[in-house]
Short mmCIF file of C-alpha atoms and ligand atoms in Angstrom, two decimals:
data_model
loop_
_atom_site.label_atom_id
_atom_site.label_comp_id
_atom_site.label_asym_id
_atom_site.label_seq_id
_atom_site.Cartn_x
_atom_site.Cartn_y
_atom_site.Cartn_z
CA UNK J 1 -87.19 157.79 -182.54
CA UNK J 2 -86.90 154.45 -182.87
CA UNK J 3 -86.07 151.54 -180.13
CA UNK J 4 -85.80 148.08 -178.58
CA UNK J 5 -87.68 147.75 -175.23
CA UNK J 6 -86.41 144.54 -174.05
CA UNK J 7 -89.55 143.30 -172.30
CA UNK J 8 -91.77 140.31 -173.24
CA UNK J 9 -94.61 142.12 -170.74
CA UNK J 10 -96.85 143.46 -172.90
CA UNK J 11 -98.55 144.93 -170.07
CA UNK J 12 -95.07 147.02 -169.37
CA UNK J 13 -95.04 148.01 -173.33
CA UNK J 14 -98.31 149.32 -173.95
CA UNK J 15 -97.64 151.67 -170.72
CA UNK J 16 -94.22 152.51 -172.34
CA UNK J 17 -95.72 153.03 -175.34
CA UNK J 18 -98.48 155.67 -173.57
CA UNK J 19 -95.83 157.03 -171.23
CA UNK J 20 -93.45 157.61 -174.23
CA UNK J 21 -96.20 159.41 -176.33
CA UNK J 22 -94.93 160.49 -180.46
CA UNK J 23 -92.33 160.67 -181.06
CA UNK J 24 -90.64 157.40 -180.19
CA UNK J 25 -91.61 153.78 -181.83
CA UNK J 26 -90.93 151.01 -179.62
CA UNK J 27 -89.42 147.89 -180.95
CA UNK J 28 -90.39 144.99 -178.15
CA UNK J 29 -87.79 142.60 -178.25
CA UNK J 30 -89.46 139.77 -180.15
CA UNK J 31 -89.87 142.07 -182.79
CA UNK J 32 -86.40 142.89 -182.68
CA UNK J 33 -85.60 139.48 -182.87
CA UNK J 34 -85.27 137.90 -179.21
CA UNK J 35 -88.05 135.85 -178.46
CA UNK J 36 -86.32 134.14 -176.03
CA UNK J 37 -86.87 134.52 -172.09
CA UNK J 38 -83.35 137.02 -170.99
CA UNK J 39 -81.35 135.73 -168.53
CA UNK J 40 -82.22 137.94 -164.53
CA UNK J 41 -79.73 136.71 -162.33
CA UNK J 42 -78.55 139.68 -160.44
CA UNK J 43 -79.42 140.64 -156.57
CA UNK J 44 -80.77 143.50 -157.50
CA UNK J 45 -83.45 145.71 -159.60
CA UNK J 46 -80.21 146.60 -161.73
CA UNK J 47 -78.21 144.54 -162.60
CA UNK J 48 -81.03 142.88 -163.09
CA UNK J 49 -82.43 145.46 -166.24
CA UNK J 50 -78.52 146.26 -166.91
CA UNK J 51 -78.32 142.18 -167.52
CA UNK J 52 -81.23 142.99 -170.48
CA UNK J 53 -79.80 145.88 -172.32
CA UNK J 54 -76.67 143.77 -172.16
CA UNK J 55 -78.27 141.13 -173.61
CA UNK J 56 -80.44 142.69 -176.83
CA UNK J 57 -77.34 144.94 -177.04
CA UNK J 58 -74.75 141.64 -177.66
CA UNK J 59 -77.83 140.30 -179.74
CA UNK J 60 -79.02 142.97 -181.53
CA UNK J 61 -75.96 145.64 -181.89
CA UNK J 62 -79.17 148.34 -181.69
CA UNK J 63 -79.39 150.95 -178.73
CA UNK J 64 -82.73 150.22 -176.32
CA UNK J 65 -83.63 149.32 -172.33
CA UNK J 66 -85.29 147.50 -170.23
CA UNK J 67 -87.51 148.11 -167.18
CA UNK J 68 -86.59 145.68 -163.81
CA UNK J 69 -89.57 146.26 -161.01
CA UNK J 70 -91.45 144.93 -158.93
CA UNK J 71 -93.27 145.33 -155.39
CA UNK J 72 -91.65 145.55 -151.98
CA UNK J 73 -93.88 145.01 -149.43
CA UNK J 74 -92.18 146.12 -145.39
CA UNK J 75 -94.08 143.24 -143.54
CA UNK J 76 -92.24 140.91 -145.56
CA UNK J 77 -88.87 141.94 -145.79
CA UNK J 78 -88.86 144.04 -148.90
CA UNK J 79 -89.69 140.60 -150.77
CA UNK J 80 -91.28 139.67 -153.27
CA UNK J 81 -89.24 142.54 -154.77
CA UNK J 82 -87.14 140.99 -157.45
CA UNK J 83 -88.62 138.06 -157.20
CA UNK J 84 -91.95 139.48 -158.19
CA UNK J 85 -92.52 138.16 -161.69
CA UNK J 86 -92.77 134.70 -159.90
CA UNK J 87 -92.95 134.86 -156.06
CA UNK J 88 -95.67 132.08 -156.16
CA UNK J 89 -92.74 129.66 -157.83
CA UNK J 90 -89.93 130.83 -155.55
CA UNK J 91 -89.28 127.41 -153.66
CA UNK J 92 -91.07 124.91 -155.66
CA UNK J 93 -92.95 124.94 -158.56
CA UNK J 94 -91.44 126.51 -161.40
CA UNK J 95 -94.24 125.54 -164.11
CA UNK J 96 -96.12 128.58 -162.15
CA UNK J 97 -93.19 131.84 -163.48
CA UNK J 98 -95.53 134.38 -164.32
CA UNK J 99 -98.41 133.77 -163.10
CA UNK J 100 -100.19 137.49 -161.93
CA UNK J 101 -103.13 135.43 -159.62
CA UNK J 102 -101.09 132.96 -157.69
CA UNK J 103 -98.66 135.55 -157.28
CA UNK J 104 -100.89 138.07 -155.79
CA UNK J 105 -102.32 135.04 -153.73
CA UNK J 106 -99.26 134.60 -151.97
CA UNK J 107 -98.35 138.17 -150.96
CA UNK J 108 -102.13 138.07 -150.03
CA UNK J 109 -101.94 134.82 -148.01
CA UNK J 110 -98.71 135.47 -146.22
CA UNK J 111 -98.75 139.06 -144.88
CA UNK J 112 -103.10 138.26 -144.07
CA UNK J 113 -101.60 135.65 -141.90
CA UNK J 114 -98.86 138.04 -140.20
CA UNK J 115 -101.53 140.14 -140.01
CA UNK J 116 -104.08 137.03 -137.37
CA UNK J 117 -100.34 136.02 -135.59
CA UNK J 118 -100.18 139.75 -134.13
CA UNK J 119 -103.83 140.35 -133.50
CA UNK J 120 -103.90 137.04 -131.63
CA UNK J 121 -101.11 137.63 -129.63
CA UNK J 122 -102.56 140.96 -128.77
CA UNK J 123 -99.87 143.04 -130.56
CA UNK J 124 -101.03 146.02 -133.13
CA UNK J 125 -102.28 144.79 -136.71
CA UNK J 126 -99.46 143.86 -139.28
CA UNK J 127 -98.04 147.37 -141.32
CA UNK J 128 -99.38 147.58 -145.34
CA UNK J 129 -97.41 149.32 -146.46
CA UNK J 130 -95.77 148.94 -149.64
CA UNK J 131 -93.98 150.47 -152.76
CA UNK J 132 -93.36 149.34 -156.28
CA UNK J 133 -89.44 149.87 -157.47
CA UNK J 134 -88.57 150.20 -161.47
CA UNK J 135 -85.30 150.61 -163.02
CA UNK J 136 -84.85 151.85 -166.25
CA UNK J 137 -81.24 150.60 -168.44
CA UNK J 138 -81.14 152.76 -171.55
CA UNK J 139 -78.53 151.43 -173.97
CA UNK J 140 -77.18 153.85 -176.10
CA UNK J 141 -74.19 153.29 -178.03
CA UNK J 142 -73.09 150.47 -175.48
CA UNK J 143 -72.98 153.03 -172.89
CA UNK J 144 -75.99 152.17 -170.01
CA UNK J 145 -77.93 154.73 -168.06
CA UNK J 146 -79.67 154.46 -164.98
CA UNK J 147 -83.08 155.77 -164.53
CA UNK J 148 -85.64 154.80 -160.95
CA UNK J 149 -89.08 155.09 -159.97
CA UNK J 150 -91.29 154.57 -156.76
CA UNK J 151 -94.76 154.54 -155.80
CA UNK J 152 -95.88 153.82 -152.86
CA UNK J 153 -98.92 152.77 -151.26
CA UNK J 154 -100.63 150.02 -149.51
CA UNK J 155 -101.54 146.31 -149.45
CA UNK J 156 -105.27 145.51 -150.23
CA UNK J 157 -107.48 142.60 -148.49
CA UNK J 158 -108.86 141.51 -151.63
CA UNK J 159 -108.86 142.19 -155.40
CA UNK J 160 -110.54 145.48 -157.67
CA UNK J 161 -110.47 146.58 -160.92
CA UNK J 162 -109.54 145.96 -164.23
CA UNK J 163 -107.13 147.42 -165.48
CA UNK J 164 -102.53 147.82 -165.25
CA UNK J 165 -101.11 144.39 -165.08
CA UNK J 166 -99.39 141.75 -162.25
CA UNK J 167 -99.99 142.72 -158.08
CA UNK J 168 -102.21 145.69 -159.20
CA UNK J 169 -105.30 145.33 -158.38
CA UNK J 170 -104.31 144.74 -154.07
CA UNK J 171 -101.52 147.70 -154.52
CA UNK J 172 -103.76 151.25 -153.04
CA UNK J 173 -101.72 154.20 -154.63
CA UNK J 174 -100.93 156.52 -151.44
CA UNK J 175 -101.55 159.18 -154.20
CA UNK J 176 -105.44 157.78 -155.16
CA UNK J 177 -106.45 157.14 -151.92
CA UNK J 178 -109.67 155.01 -151.81
CA UNK J 179 -109.12 152.77 -155.21
CA UNK J 180 -106.03 150.17 -156.40
CA UNK J 181 -104.13 150.90 -158.42
CA UNK J 182 -106.22 148.83 -161.28
CA UNK J 183 -108.75 150.86 -160.63
CA UNK J 184 -107.47 153.52 -162.54
CA UNK J 185 -107.67 155.18 -165.35
CA UNK J 186 -103.97 154.55 -168.30
CA UNK J 187 -103.45 158.35 -167.48
CA UNK J 188 -103.60 158.41 -163.75
CA UNK J 189 -101.61 155.18 -163.09
CA UNK J 190 -99.02 155.57 -165.85
CA UNK J 191 -98.61 160.34 -164.26
CA UNK J 192 -97.98 158.43 -160.49
CA UNK J 193 -95.97 155.26 -161.50
CA UNK J 194 -92.26 153.92 -160.72
CA UNK J 195 -92.92 153.07 -164.41
CA UNK J 196 -93.31 156.87 -165.75
CA UNK J 197 -90.88 158.21 -163.26
CA UNK J 198 -88.52 156.71 -164.67
CA UNK J 199 -89.39 156.89 -168.16
CA UNK J 200 -90.13 160.55 -168.03
CA UNK J 201 -86.71 160.67 -166.91
CA UNK J 202 -84.58 159.04 -169.45
CA UNK J 203 -86.91 160.97 -171.69
CA UNK J 204 -85.79 164.23 -170.19
CA UNK J 205 -82.28 162.84 -170.73
CA UNK J 206 -82.61 162.36 -174.76
CA UNK J 207 -84.22 165.04 -174.99
CA UNK J 208 -81.61 167.81 -173.55
CA UNK J 209 -78.53 165.08 -175.37
CA UNK J 210 -80.56 165.43 -177.82
CA UNK J 211 -80.58 161.80 -179.08
CA UNK J 212 -82.64 161.30 -182.10
P1 ITT O 301 -89.35 141.64 -169.16
O1 ITT O 301 -88.49 141.02 -168.00
O2 ITT O 301 -89.26 140.61 -170.43
O3 ITT O 301 -89.56 143.26 -169.09
P2 ITT O 301 -91.26 140.50 -166.28
O4 ITT O 301 -92.54 140.24 -166.38
O5 ITT O 301 -90.60 139.06 -166.23
O6 ITT O 301 -90.78 141.26 -167.65
P3 ITT O 301 -89.18 142.23 -164.59
O7 ITT O 301 -88.89 140.47 -164.26
O8 ITT O 301 -89.27 143.25 -163.84
O9 ITT O 301 -90.31 141.34 -166.04
O10 ITT O 301 -90.18 142.02 -163.45
C1 ITT O 301 -91.42 142.59 -162.76
C2 ITT O 301 -93.01 142.23 -162.50
O11 ITT O 301 -93.51 142.96 -161.06
C3 ITT O 301 -94.34 142.05 -163.73
O12 ITT O 301 -94.22 140.26 -163.87
C4 ITT O 301 -95.54 142.47 -162.04
O13 ITT O 301 -95.18 141.34 -160.89
C5 ITT O 301 -94.53 143.41 -160.95
N1 ITT O 301 -94.74 144.35 -161.53
C6 ITT O 301 -93.97 145.43 -161.86
N2 ITT O 301 -94.65 146.70 -162.18
C7 ITT O 301 -95.70 146.46 -161.95
C8 ITT O 301 -96.97 147.30 -162.48
O14 ITT O 301 -96.94 148.50 -162.80
N3 ITT O 301 -97.85 147.31 -161.72
C9 ITT O 301 -98.29 145.79 -161.13
N4 ITT O 301 -97.21 144.78 -160.91
C10 ITT O 301 -96.37 144.88 -161.77
#
């Protein structure tokens, strides 16, 4: 099946090609002629994901899907959440949009500060539990269909590994104790990731309905 993936994120595109496999020919937004940043002004992963798919469908009139995803850290009240791609620039310098290193620095700084304060006050250490979440919106004949995935883990104290993208070097998935997401092979990450789950649900849906 030939379908457009409405994303400008090369890491997502690489993973989606691996997860969906041979039966799919994925065309990126740029290859479909959409090179501008697609607006994301919603307040949930689902709203943003729908916005991206609707934008691409309106412009190109083709079947497509999008992924809105991010990291939720419990001790930070669910942040960075929908602001994951631009967390370092939130409330400040917009030029550091999509800078994975600065985003990681901010999460580590905020979480470590909370932990430091808790220990100084004689309280128990801050919980470092977190999860990646993903909402995929599939647009078929102009109708949206939603598929979700989530992956539980903890935030590490420092970066390890060179694989994946984004927050992977500081995310310790529960499913692979002792390793960060960036230390997993592509197959290992895709087998447990939020994106892997959501895209496999999408592929099952397409198969069940015989969409080609
Ligand atoms: P598109 O909107 O063009 O798809 P984007 O990177 O802006 O690309 P999002 O708005 O959905 O996408 O933001 C997702 C951010 O969440 C991403 O930039 C990473 O910082 C983080 N993220 C999502 N999935 C991740 C993963 O599998 N590993 C690490 N970080 C991830």
